[in-house]
Coordinates of N, CA and C and ligand atoms in Angstrom, one line a residue:
M1 N 1.0 -1.2 0.1 CA 0.0 0.1 0.0 C 0.9 1.3 0.1
I2 N 0.6 2.4 -0.7 CA 1.2 3.5 -0.8 C 0.2 4.7 -0.5
I3 N 0.8 5.4 0.7 CA -0.2 6.3 1.2 C 0.5 7.8 1.0
A4 N -0.3 8.7 0.2 CA 0.4 10.1 -0.1 C -0.1 11.0 0.8
I5 N 0.7 11.6 1.7 CA 0.3 12.6 2.7 C 0.8 14.0 2.0
D6 N 0.1 14.9 1.8 CA 0.5 16.3 1.3 C -0.1 17.4 2.0
G7 N 0.6 18.5 2.2 CA 0.1 19.8 2.9 C 1.4 20.9 3.3
P8 N 0.8 21.8 3.7 CA 1.9 23.1 4.1 C 2.4 22.8 5.4
A9 N 3.4 23.7 5.6 CA 4.3 23.7 6.7 C 3.3 23.7 8.0
A10 N 3.8 22.7 9.1 CA 3.3 22.7 10.3 C 1.7 22.5 10.4
S11 N 1.3 21.7 9.4 CA -0.2 21.3 9.2 C -0.4 19.9 9.9
G12 N 0.8 19.4 10.3 CA 0.6 18.0 10.9 C 1.0 16.7 10.4
K13 N 1.2 17.2 8.9 CA 1.4 15.9 8.1 C 2.6 15.0 8.3
G14 N 3.6 15.5 9.0 CA 4.9 14.8 9.1 C 4.4 13.7 10.3
T15 N 3.9 14.3 11.3 CA 3.4 13.2 12.4 C 2.4 12.2 12.0
I16 N 1.5 12.8 11.3 CA 0.3 11.9 10.7 C 1.0 10.8 10.1
A17 N 1.9 11.2 9.1 CA 2.4 10.2 8.2 C 3.4 9.2 9.0
K18 N 4.1 9.7 10.0 CA 4.9 8.8 10.9 C 4.0 7.8 11.5
R19 N 3.0 8.3 12.1 CA 2.1 7.4 12.9 C 1.4 6.3 12.0
L20 N 0.9 6.9 11.0 CA 0.0 6.1 10.1 C 1.0 4.9 9.6
A21 N 2.2 5.3 9.2 CA 3.5 4.1 8.8 C 3.6 2.9 9.9
A22 N 3.6 3.5 11.1 CA 3.9 2.5 12.3 C 2.4 2.0 12.4
H23 N 1.3 2.3 12.4 CA -0.1 1.6 12.4 C -0.2 0.5 11.4
Y24 N 0.4 0.9 10.0 CA 0.1 -0.2 9.0 C 1.3 -1.1 8.7
G25 N 2.4 -0.7 9.6 CA 3.6 -1.5 9.2 C 4.3 -1.1 7.8
L26 N 4.3 0.2 7.6 CA 4.9 0.5 6.2 C 6.2 1.3 6.2
R27 N 6.8 1.7 5.4 CA 8.2 2.6 5.6 C 7.7 3.8 5.6
H28 N 8.4 4.6 6.2 CA 7.9 6.5 5.9 C 9.0 7.2 5.5
L29 N 8.9 7.8 4.5 CA 9.5 9.0 3.9 C 9.0 10.4 4.1
D30 N 9.7 11.1 4.7 CA 9.6 12.6 4.9 C 10.4 13.3 3.7
S31 N 9.5 13.6 2.5 CA 10.3 14.1 1.5 C 11.0 15.6 1.6
G32 N 10.4 16.4 2.8 CA 11.1 17.4 2.9 C 12.4 17.2 3.2
L33 N 12.8 16.4 4.0 CA 14.2 16.2 4.2 C 15.1 16.1 3.1
L34 N 14.6 15.6 1.8 CA 15.5 15.5 0.6 C 15.8 17.1 -0.1
Y35 N 14.7 17.9 0.1 CA 14.9 19.3 -0.2 C 15.9 19.9 0.8
R36 N 15.6 19.6 2.1 CA 16.3 20.3 3.3 C 18.0 20.1 2.9
G37 N 18.2 18.5 2.6 CA 19.6 18.0 2.5 C 20.1 18.8 1.4
V38 N 19.5 18.9 0.2 CA 20.0 19.8 -1.0 C 20.4 21.1 -0.4
A39 N 19.5 21.8 0.2 CA 19.6 23.2 0.6 C 20.9 23.3 1.4
K40 N 20.9 22.3 2.6 CA 21.9 22.2 3.5 C 23.5 22.1 2.7
A41 N 23.6 21.3 1.6 CA 24.8 21.0 0.9 C 25.2 22.2 0.2
V42 N 24.1 22.9 -0.4 CA 24.5 24.2 -0.9 C 25.1 25.2 0.0
I43 N 24.3 25.5 1.1 CA 24.9 26.2 2.0 C 26.2 26.1 2.6
E44 N 26.5 24.8 3.0 CA 27.7 24.3 3.5 C 28.6 24.6 2.4
G45 N 28.2 24.4 1.0 CA 29.4 24.7 0.1 C 29.5 26.1 0.0
G46 N 29.0 26.9 0.6 CA 29.3 28.5 0.7 C 28.5 29.1 -0.5
R47 N 27.6 28.5 -1.0 CA 26.7 29.0 -2.1 C 25.3 29.4 -1.8
D48 N 24.7 30.2 -2.7 CA 23.6 30.8 -2.3 C 22.4 29.9 -2.7
P49 N 21.5 29.4 -2.0 CA 20.3 28.6 -2.4 C 19.5 29.0 -3.7
A50 N 19.6 30.0 -3.9 CA 19.1 30.7 -4.9 C 19.9 30.5 -6.3
D51 N 21.0 30.1 -6.1 CA 22.2 30.0 -7.2 C 21.7 28.6 -8.0
R52 N 21.1 28.6 -9.1 CA 20.5 27.4 -9.8 C 21.5 26.2 -9.9
D53 N 22.8 26.6 -10.3 CA 23.7 25.6 -10.9 C 24.3 24.8 -9.6
A54 N 24.4 25.7 -8.5 CA 24.9 25.2 -7.3 C 23.7 24.1 -6.9
A55 N 22.5 24.6 -6.8 CA 21.3 23.7 -6.3 C 21.3 22.5 -7.1
V56 N 21.4 22.6 -8.5 CA 21.2 21.4 -9.4 C 22.4 20.4 -9.1
A57 N 23.5 20.8 -9.0 CA 24.7 20.0 -8.8 C 24.6 19.4 -7.5
A58 N 24.1 19.8 -6.3 CA 23.9 19.3 -5.2 C 22.7 18.4 -5.1
A59 N 21.5 18.7 -5.9 CA 20.4 17.5 -6.1 C 21.2 16.3 -6.9
R60 N 21.8 16.5 -7.8 CA 22.3 15.2 -8.6 C 23.4 14.6 -7.7
A61 N 24.1 15.2 -6.8 CA 25.0 14.4 -6.0 C 24.2 13.9 -4.6
F62 N 23.2 14.1 -4.4 CA 22.4 13.8 -3.2 C 22.4 12.5 -2.7
E63 N 22.8 12.4 -1.5 CA 22.9 10.9 -1.0 C 22.0 11.0 0.3
P64 N 21.0 10.2 0.4 CA 20.2 10.2 1.5 C 20.9 9.9 2.8
G65 N 20.6 10.6 3.9 CA 21.4 10.0 5.2 C 22.5 10.8 5.5
R66 N 22.8 11.8 4.1 CA 24.3 12.6 4.5 C 24.3 13.5 5.8
Y67 N 23.0 13.9 6.2 CA 23.2 14.9 7.4 C 21.8 14.0 8.2
P68 N 22.1 13.9 9.5 CA 20.9 13.5 10.4 C 19.6 14.6 10.4
A69 N 18.7 14.1 10.7 CA 17.5 14.9 10.4 C 17.4 16.0 11.4
S70 N 18.3 16.0 12.5 CA 18.4 17.0 13.6 C 19.1 18.1 12.8
A71 N 20.0 18.0 12.0 CA 20.9 18.9 11.3 C 20.1 19.8 10.3
L72 N 18.8 19.5 9.8 CA 18.2 20.0 8.9 C 16.9 20.6 9.3
K73 N 16.5 20.7 10.7 CA 15.2 21.2 11.0 C 15.2 22.7 11.3
G74 N 16.4 23.4 11.0 CA 16.3 24.9 11.5 C 15.3 25.5 10.2
D75 N 14.9 26.8 10.8 CA 13.9 27.4 9.7 C 14.9 28.1 8.6
D76 N 15.8 28.3 9.0 CA 16.7 28.7 7.5 C 17.0 27.8 6.5
V77 N 17.2 26.6 7.0 CA 17.4 25.5 6.0 C 15.9 25.1 5.3
A78 N 14.9 25.4 6.1 CA 13.5 25.3 5.7 C 13.4 26.2 4.6
K79 N 13.9 27.4 4.7 CA 13.5 28.5 3.6 C 14.5 28.3 2.6
A80 N 15.6 27.8 2.6 CA 16.6 27.6 1.6 C 16.0 26.3 0.7
A81 N 15.4 25.5 1.7 CA 14.8 24.4 1.0 C 13.8 24.6 -0.2
S82 N 12.8 25.5 0.2 CA 11.6 26.0 -0.5 C 12.2 26.8 -1.6
Q83 N 13.2 27.2 -1.4 CA 14.1 28.1 -2.7 C 14.4 27.0 -3.8
V84 N 15.4 26.0 -3.3 CA 15.8 25.0 -4.2 C 14.7 24.4 -4.8
A85 N 13.7 23.9 -3.9 CA 12.3 23.0 -4.2 C 11.7 23.6 -5.6
A86 N 12.1 24.8 -5.8 CA 11.2 25.7 -6.9 C 11.9 25.2 -8.3
I87 N 13.2 24.9 -8.2 CA 14.0 24.6 -9.5 C 13.8 23.4 -10.1
P88 N 13.2 23.2 -11.3 CA 12.6 21.9 -11.8 C 13.5 20.9 -12.0
Q89 N 14.8 21.2 -12.2 CA 16.1 20.0 -12.3 C 16.4 19.6 -11.0
V90 N 16.1 20.4 -10.0 CA 16.1 19.7 -8.7 C 15.4 18.8 -8.2
R91 N 14.0 19.0 -8.5 CA 12.9 18.3 -8.3 C 13.2 16.9 -9.2
E92 N 13.3 17.1 -10.5 CA 13.7 15.9 -11.1 C 14.8 14.9 -10.7
A93 N 15.8 15.6 -10.3 CA 16.8 14.7 -9.5 C 16.5 14.0 -8.5
L94 N 15.6 14.3 -7.8 CA 15.0 13.7 -6.5 C 13.7 12.5 -6.9
I95 N 13.3 12.5 -8.2 CA 11.9 11.9 -8.3 C 12.4 10.4 -8.2
A96 N 13.3 9.8 -8.8 CA 13.8 8.4 -8.8 C 13.9 7.8 -7.4
F97 N 14.4 8.6 -6.6 CA 14.7 8.1 -5.0 C 13.3 7.9 -4.5
Q98 N 12.5 8.9 -4.8 CA 11.2 9.0 -3.9 C 10.3 7.9 -4.6
R99 N 10.2 7.6 -5.9 CA 9.5 6.5 -6.5 C 9.9 5.2 -6.1
S100 N 11.3 5.1 -6.1 CA 11.8 3.6 -5.8 C 11.4 3.5 -4.3
F101 N 11.5 4.3 -3.4 CA 11.2 4.1 -2.0 C 9.6 3.6 -1.9
A102 N 8.7 4.4 -2.5 CA 7.3 4.0 -2.7 C 7.0 2.8 -3.0
R103 N 7.9 2.3 -4.0 CA 7.7 1.0 -4.7 C 8.0 -0.1 -3.8
T104 N 9.2 0.0 -3.1 CA 9.8 -1.0 -2.1 C 8.9 -1.5 -1.2
R105 N 8.7 -2.9 -1.3 CA 7.8 -3.7 -0.4 C 7.9 -3.3 1.2
P106 N 7.2 -3.2 2.0 CA 5.8 -3.5 2.1 C 5.0 -2.5 1.6
G107 N 5.6 -1.3 1.1 CA 4.9 0.0 0.8 C 5.4 1.1 1.7
A108 N 4.6 2.4 1.4 CA 5.2 3.3 2.3 C 4.1 4.4 2.5
V109 N 4.5 5.1 3.5 CA 3.9 6.6 3.7 C 4.6 7.7 3.3
I110 N 4.5 8.6 2.5 CA 5.3 9.5 2.1 C 4.7 10.9 2.3
D111 N 5.2 11.8 2.8 CA 4.7 13.0 3.1 C 5.6 14.0 2.5
G112 N 4.8 15.2 2.1 CA 5.6 16.2 1.2 C 4.6 17.2 0.8
R113 N 4.9 17.6 -0.6 CA 3.7 18.6 -1.2 C 3.4 18.2 -2.5
D114 N 4.0 17.4 -3.1 CA 3.5 16.7 -4.6 C 3.6 15.2 -4.4
I115 N 3.3 14.8 -3.3 CA 3.2 13.0 -3.4 C 2.3 12.6 -4.0
G116 N 0.8 13.1 -3.9 CA -0.2 12.6 -4.5 C -0.2 13.1 -5.9
T117 N 0.2 14.3 -6.3 CA 0.1 14.7 -7.7 C 1.3 14.5 -8.6
V118 N 2.5 14.1 -8.3 CA 3.7 13.9 -9.1 C 4.2 12.5 -8.8
I119 N 4.5 12.7 -7.5 CA 5.6 11.3 -7.0 C 4.7 10.1 -7.3
A120 N 3.5 10.1 -6.7 CA 2.8 8.8 -6.8 C 1.4 8.9 -6.9
P121 N 1.2 9.5 -8.2 CA -0.3 9.8 -8.6 C -1.2 8.5 -8.4
D122 N -0.6 7.3 -8.4 CA -1.4 6.3 -8.3 C -1.5 5.6 -6.9
A123 N -1.2 6.5 -5.8 CA -1.1 6.0 -4.6 C -2.4 5.4 -3.9
D124 N -2.7 4.5 -3.4 CA -3.7 4.0 -2.7 C -4.5 5.0 -2.1
V125 N -4.1 5.6 -1.4 CA -4.9 6.7 -0.4 C -4.2 7.9 -0.4
K126 N -4.8 9.0 -0.6 CA -4.2 10.2 -0.7 C -4.8 11.3 0.4
I127 N -4.3 11.9 1.2 CA -4.8 12.8 2.1 C -4.0 14.1 2.4
F128 N -5.0 15.4 1.9 CA -4.5 16.7 2.0 C -4.7 17.3 3.5
V129 N -3.6 17.4 4.0 CA -3.7 17.9 5.5 C -3.5 19.3 5.5
T130 N -4.3 19.9 6.1 CA -4.2 21.4 6.3 C -4.4 22.0 7.7
A131 N -4.4 23.2 7.7 CA -4.9 23.9 9.0 C -4.8 25.5 8.6
T132 N -5.5 26.3 9.5 CA -5.3 27.9 9.2 C -3.9 28.2 9.4
P133 N -3.3 29.4 8.7 CA -1.9 29.8 8.7 C -1.6 30.2 10.2
E134 N -2.7 30.9 11.0 CA -2.5 31.2 12.4 C -2.3 30.0 13.4
E135 N -3.1 28.9 13.1 CA -2.8 27.6 13.9 C -1.5 27.1 13.7
R136 N -1.0 26.9 12.4 CA 0.3 26.6 11.8 C 1.5 27.4 12.5
A137 N 1.1 28.7 12.5 CA 2.3 29.5 13.1 C 2.5 29.1 14.8
R138 N 1.5 28.9 15.3 CA 1.2 28.8 16.6 C 2.0 27.5 17.1
R139 N 1.6 26.6 16.3 CA 2.4 25.1 16.4 C 3.9 25.3 16.3
R140 N 4.1 25.6 15.3 CA 5.6 26.1 14.9 C 6.3 26.8 15.9
L141 N 5.7 27.7 16.5 CA 6.1 28.6 17.5 C 6.4 27.7 18.9
L142 N 5.6 26.9 19.1 CA 5.8 26.0 20.3 C 6.8 25.0 20.2
E143 N 7.0 24.7 18.7 CA 8.1 23.6 18.5 C 9.4 24.5 18.6
L144 N 9.6 25.6 18.2 CA 10.5 26.3 18.2 C 11.1 26.6 19.8
Q145 N 10.1 27.1 20.4 CA 10.2 27.1 21.9 C 10.9 26.1 22.8
G146 N 10.2 24.7 21.9 CA 10.5 23.6 22.6 C 12.0 23.3 22.5
R147 N 12.5 23.7 21.3 CA 13.9 23.6 20.9 C 15.0 24.6 21.6
G148 N 14.2 25.5 22.5 CA 15.0 26.5 23.1 C 15.5 27.7 22.1
E149 N 14.7 28.0 21.0 CA 15.1 29.0 20.1 C 14.3 29.9 20.2
A150 N 14.8 31.3 20.1 CA 13.9 32.5 20.6 C 13.0 32.7 19.1
A151 N 11.8 33.0 19.3 CA 11.1 33.3 18.2 C 9.9 34.3 18.5
D152 N 9.3 34.8 17.6 CA 8.6 35.8 17.4 C 7.1 35.4 16.8
E153 N 5.9 35.4 17.4 CA 5.1 34.8 16.9 C 4.6 35.5 15.2
A154 N 4.7 36.9 15.2 CA 4.4 37.7 14.0 C 5.5 37.3 13.1
A155 N 6.8 37.1 13.3 CA 7.9 36.7 12.4 C 7.6 35.1 12.0
V156 N 7.1 34.2 12.7 CA 6.8 32.7 12.4 C 5.7 32.9 11.3
L157 N 4.6 33.5 11.8 CA 3.6 33.7 10.9 C 3.9 34.1 9.4
A158 N 4.8 35.1 9.4 CA 5.2 35.8 8.1 C 6.0 34.9 7.5
D159 N 6.8 34.1 8.2 CA 7.7 33.0 7.5 C 6.9 31.7 6.8
I160 N 6.0 31.5 7.4 CA 4.8 30.6 7.2 C 4.1 31.0 5.7
L161 N 3.6 32.2 5.7 CA 2.8 32.8 4.7 C 3.8 32.8 3.6
A162 N 5.1 33.2 3.6 CA 5.9 33.5 2.8 C 6.3 32.1 2.0
R163 N 6.4 30.9 2.9 CA 6.8 29.7 2.4 C 5.5 29.1 1.6
D164 N 4.4 29.2 2.2 CA 3.1 28.9 1.3 C 3.1 29.6 0.1
A165 N 3.2 30.7 0.1 CA 3.2 31.5 -1.2 C 4.1 30.8 -2.2
R166 N 5.4 30.6 -1.8 CA 6.4 29.9 -2.7 C 6.1 28.6 -3.2
D167 N 5.3 27.8 -2.0 CA 5.3 26.4 -2.5 C 3.7 26.2 -3.3
T168 N 3.0 27.0 -3.1 CA 1.7 26.8 -4.1 C 1.8 27.8 -5.3
G169 N 3.0 28.7 -5.3 CA 2.8 29.8 -6.6 C 3.9 29.2 -7.6
R170 N 4.8 28.3 -7.4 CA 5.8 27.9 -8.2 C 5.3 27.0 -9.4
A171 N 5.8 27.1 -10.5 CA 5.5 26.7 -11.8 C 5.2 25.1 -11.7
V172 N 6.5 24.5 -11.3 CA 6.6 23.2 -11.3 C 6.1 22.6 -9.7
A173 N 5.4 21.2 -9.9 CA 4.8 20.8 -8.8 C 4.5 21.4 -7.7
P174 N 3.5 22.5 -7.9 CA 3.2 23.3 -6.8 C 2.3 22.5 -5.7
L175 N 2.3 23.1 -4.5 CA 1.5 22.5 -3.5 C 0.2 22.6 -4.0
R176 N -0.5 21.6 -4.0 CA -2.2 21.6 -4.3 C -2.6 20.4 -4.0
Q177 N -3.9 20.2 -3.7 CA -4.7 19.2 -3.2 C -5.1 18.2 -4.6
A178 N -4.7 17.0 -4.8 CA -5.0 16.3 -5.7 C -6.5 16.3 -5.9
P179 N -7.0 15.9 -7.1 CA -8.6 15.8 -7.1 C -9.1 14.6 -6.3
D180 N -8.1 13.5 -6.1 CA -8.9 12.4 -5.4 C -8.3 12.2 -4.1
A181 N -7.6 13.5 -3.6 CA -7.1 13.4 -2.1 C -8.5 13.9 -1.2
H182 N -8.1 13.3 -0.1 CA -9.2 13.6 0.9 C -8.7 14.6 1.9
L183 N -9.4 15.6 2.1 CA -9.1 17.0 3.1 C -9.2 16.4 4.4
L184 N -7.9 16.7 5.2 CA -8.1 16.8 6.7 C -7.8 17.8 7.0
D185 N -8.7 18.6 7.8 CA -8.4 19.9 8.4 C -8.0 19.9 9.7
T186 N -6.8 20.1 10.3 CA -6.5 19.8 11.7 C -6.6 21.0 12.5
T187 N -7.1 22.1 12.1 CA -7.1 23.3 12.8 C -7.6 22.9 14.4
H188 N -8.6 22.3 14.2 CA -9.2 22.1 15.8 C -8.9 20.6 16.2
L189 N -8.1 20.1 15.6 CA -7.7 18.6 16.1 C -6.1 18.5 16.7
A190 N -6.1 18.1 17.9 CA -4.9 17.8 18.6 C -4.3 16.3 17.9
I191 N -2.9 15.9 18.2 CA -2.3 15.0 17.3 C -3.2 14.0 17.4
D192 N -3.6 13.4 18.4 CA -4.2 12.0 18.5 C -5.5 11.7 17.8
P193 N -6.4 12.8 17.9 CA -7.5 12.9 17.0 C -7.4 13.0 15.7
A194 N -6.2 13.7 15.2 CA -5.8 13.8 13.7 C -5.4 12.4 13.2
V195 N -4.6 11.9 14.0 CA -4.2 10.8 13.3 C -5.3 9.6 13.4
R196 N -6.3 9.7 14.3 CA -7.4 8.7 14.3 C -8.3 9.0 13.0
A197 N -8.5 10.3 12.6 CA -9.2 10.8 11.4 C -8.6 10.2 10.2
A198 N -7.2 10.3 10.1 CA -6.5 9.8 9.2 C -6.7 8.3 8.8
I199 N -6.5 7.7 10.0 CA -6.8 6.2 9.9 C -8.2 5.9 9.2
D200 N -8.9 6.7 10.0 CA -10.4 6.4 9.3 C -10.6 6.7 7.9
I201 N -9.8 7.6 7.3 CA -9.9 7.9 6.0 C -9.3 6.5 5.2
V202 N -8.1 6.3 5.6 CA -7.4 4.9 5.1 C -8.6 3.8 5.0
E203 N -9.1 3.4 6.1 CA -10.2 2.3 6.4 C -11.3 2.6 5.4
A204 N -11.8 3.8 5.4 CA -12.9 4.0 4.5 C -12.5 3.7 2.9
V205 N -11.3 4.2 2.5 CA -10.9 4.1 1.2 C -10.7 2.5 0.7
R206 N -10.1 1.8 2.0 CA -9.8 0.3 1.7 C -10.9 -0.3 1.6
A207 N -11.9 0.1 2.3 CA -13.4 -0.6 2.2 C -14.4 -0.2 1.1
G208 N -13.9 0.9 0.3 CA -14.6 1.1 -0.8 C -15.6 2.1 -0.3
R209 N -15.5 2.4 0.9 CA -16.5 3.5 1.4 C -16.1 5.0 0.8
K210 N -17.1 5.8 1.2 CA -16.6 7.5 1.0 C -16.1 8.0 2.4
P211 N -15.3 8.3 2.6 CA -14.7 8.8 4.0 C -15.6 9.8 4.3
A212 N -16.0 9.9 5.7 CA -16.9 10.7 6.4 C -16.5 12.2 6.2
Ligands
CDP1 O1 8.1 20.6 7.9 P1 7.8 21.7 7.1 O2 6.4 21.3 6.3 O3 8.0 23.1 7.8 O4 8.7 21.4 5.8 P2 9.1 20.3 5.0 O5 8.1 19.5 4.8 O6 10.6 19.7 5.5 O7 9.7 21.1 3.4 C1 10.8 22.1 3.4 C2 10.4 22.7 2.0 O8 10.6 21.7 1.0 C3 9.0 23.2 1.9 O9 8.7 24.5 2.0 C4 8.9 22.9 0.3 O10 9.1 24.1 -0.4 C5 9.8 22.0 -0.1 N1 9.4 20.5 -0.3 C6 8.8 20.4 -1.7 O11 8.7 21.2 -2.6 N2 8.3 19.1 -2.1 C7 8.1 18.1 -0.9 N3 7.7 16.9 -1.3 C8 8.4 18.4 0.2 C9 9.1 19.6 0.8

């Protein structure tokens, strides 16, 4: 089984994807880490993430697992990731890895921006996870504070809105809900009920029912 989870920053898609994978015994891939890894390599090489040639070279030389996830979590890396992710050749260089991950038995849950639309358009179940920008900013702020990073709510919201605009506005593989994806709005859902709602969607699709 392949489950595609897409949605904007801090919508809860990563946690939902991880928990769904554990629940169904599937492998999990956070595809954002691939773009973050490319961005990190560009920055480490002293180049600008907007530098097309540097970003494409880094994507073509990409090795999964080069950086631990903890080294890729920062908002500076997230911002650079959304810059490199807008370059078509960067996305192209990362497609084969994602598709082969999806195809490997027993199947996978992959979360990102274009999983249901580009990477796995034939996924068995597609879920588009969303929440209002204000709620997503509140969550991101709590996460930053939890890591002991100083942050300002207005700045975090501005960051989220800028990244949403870049992700939905880019020409190639923009963030959007696939026509056959099920919408899961987590604005008023804590993580446990959100995961429950995602499992209910998967179960309904597998049983050939229309999710509630
Ligand atoms: O966790 P968060 O949603 O903040 O970020 P992420 O999922 O790690 O993604 C970081 C950036 O990578 C996003 O803003 C996108 O620009 C890009 N990305 C993408 O273009 N396509 C994907 N499948 C995953 C991430």
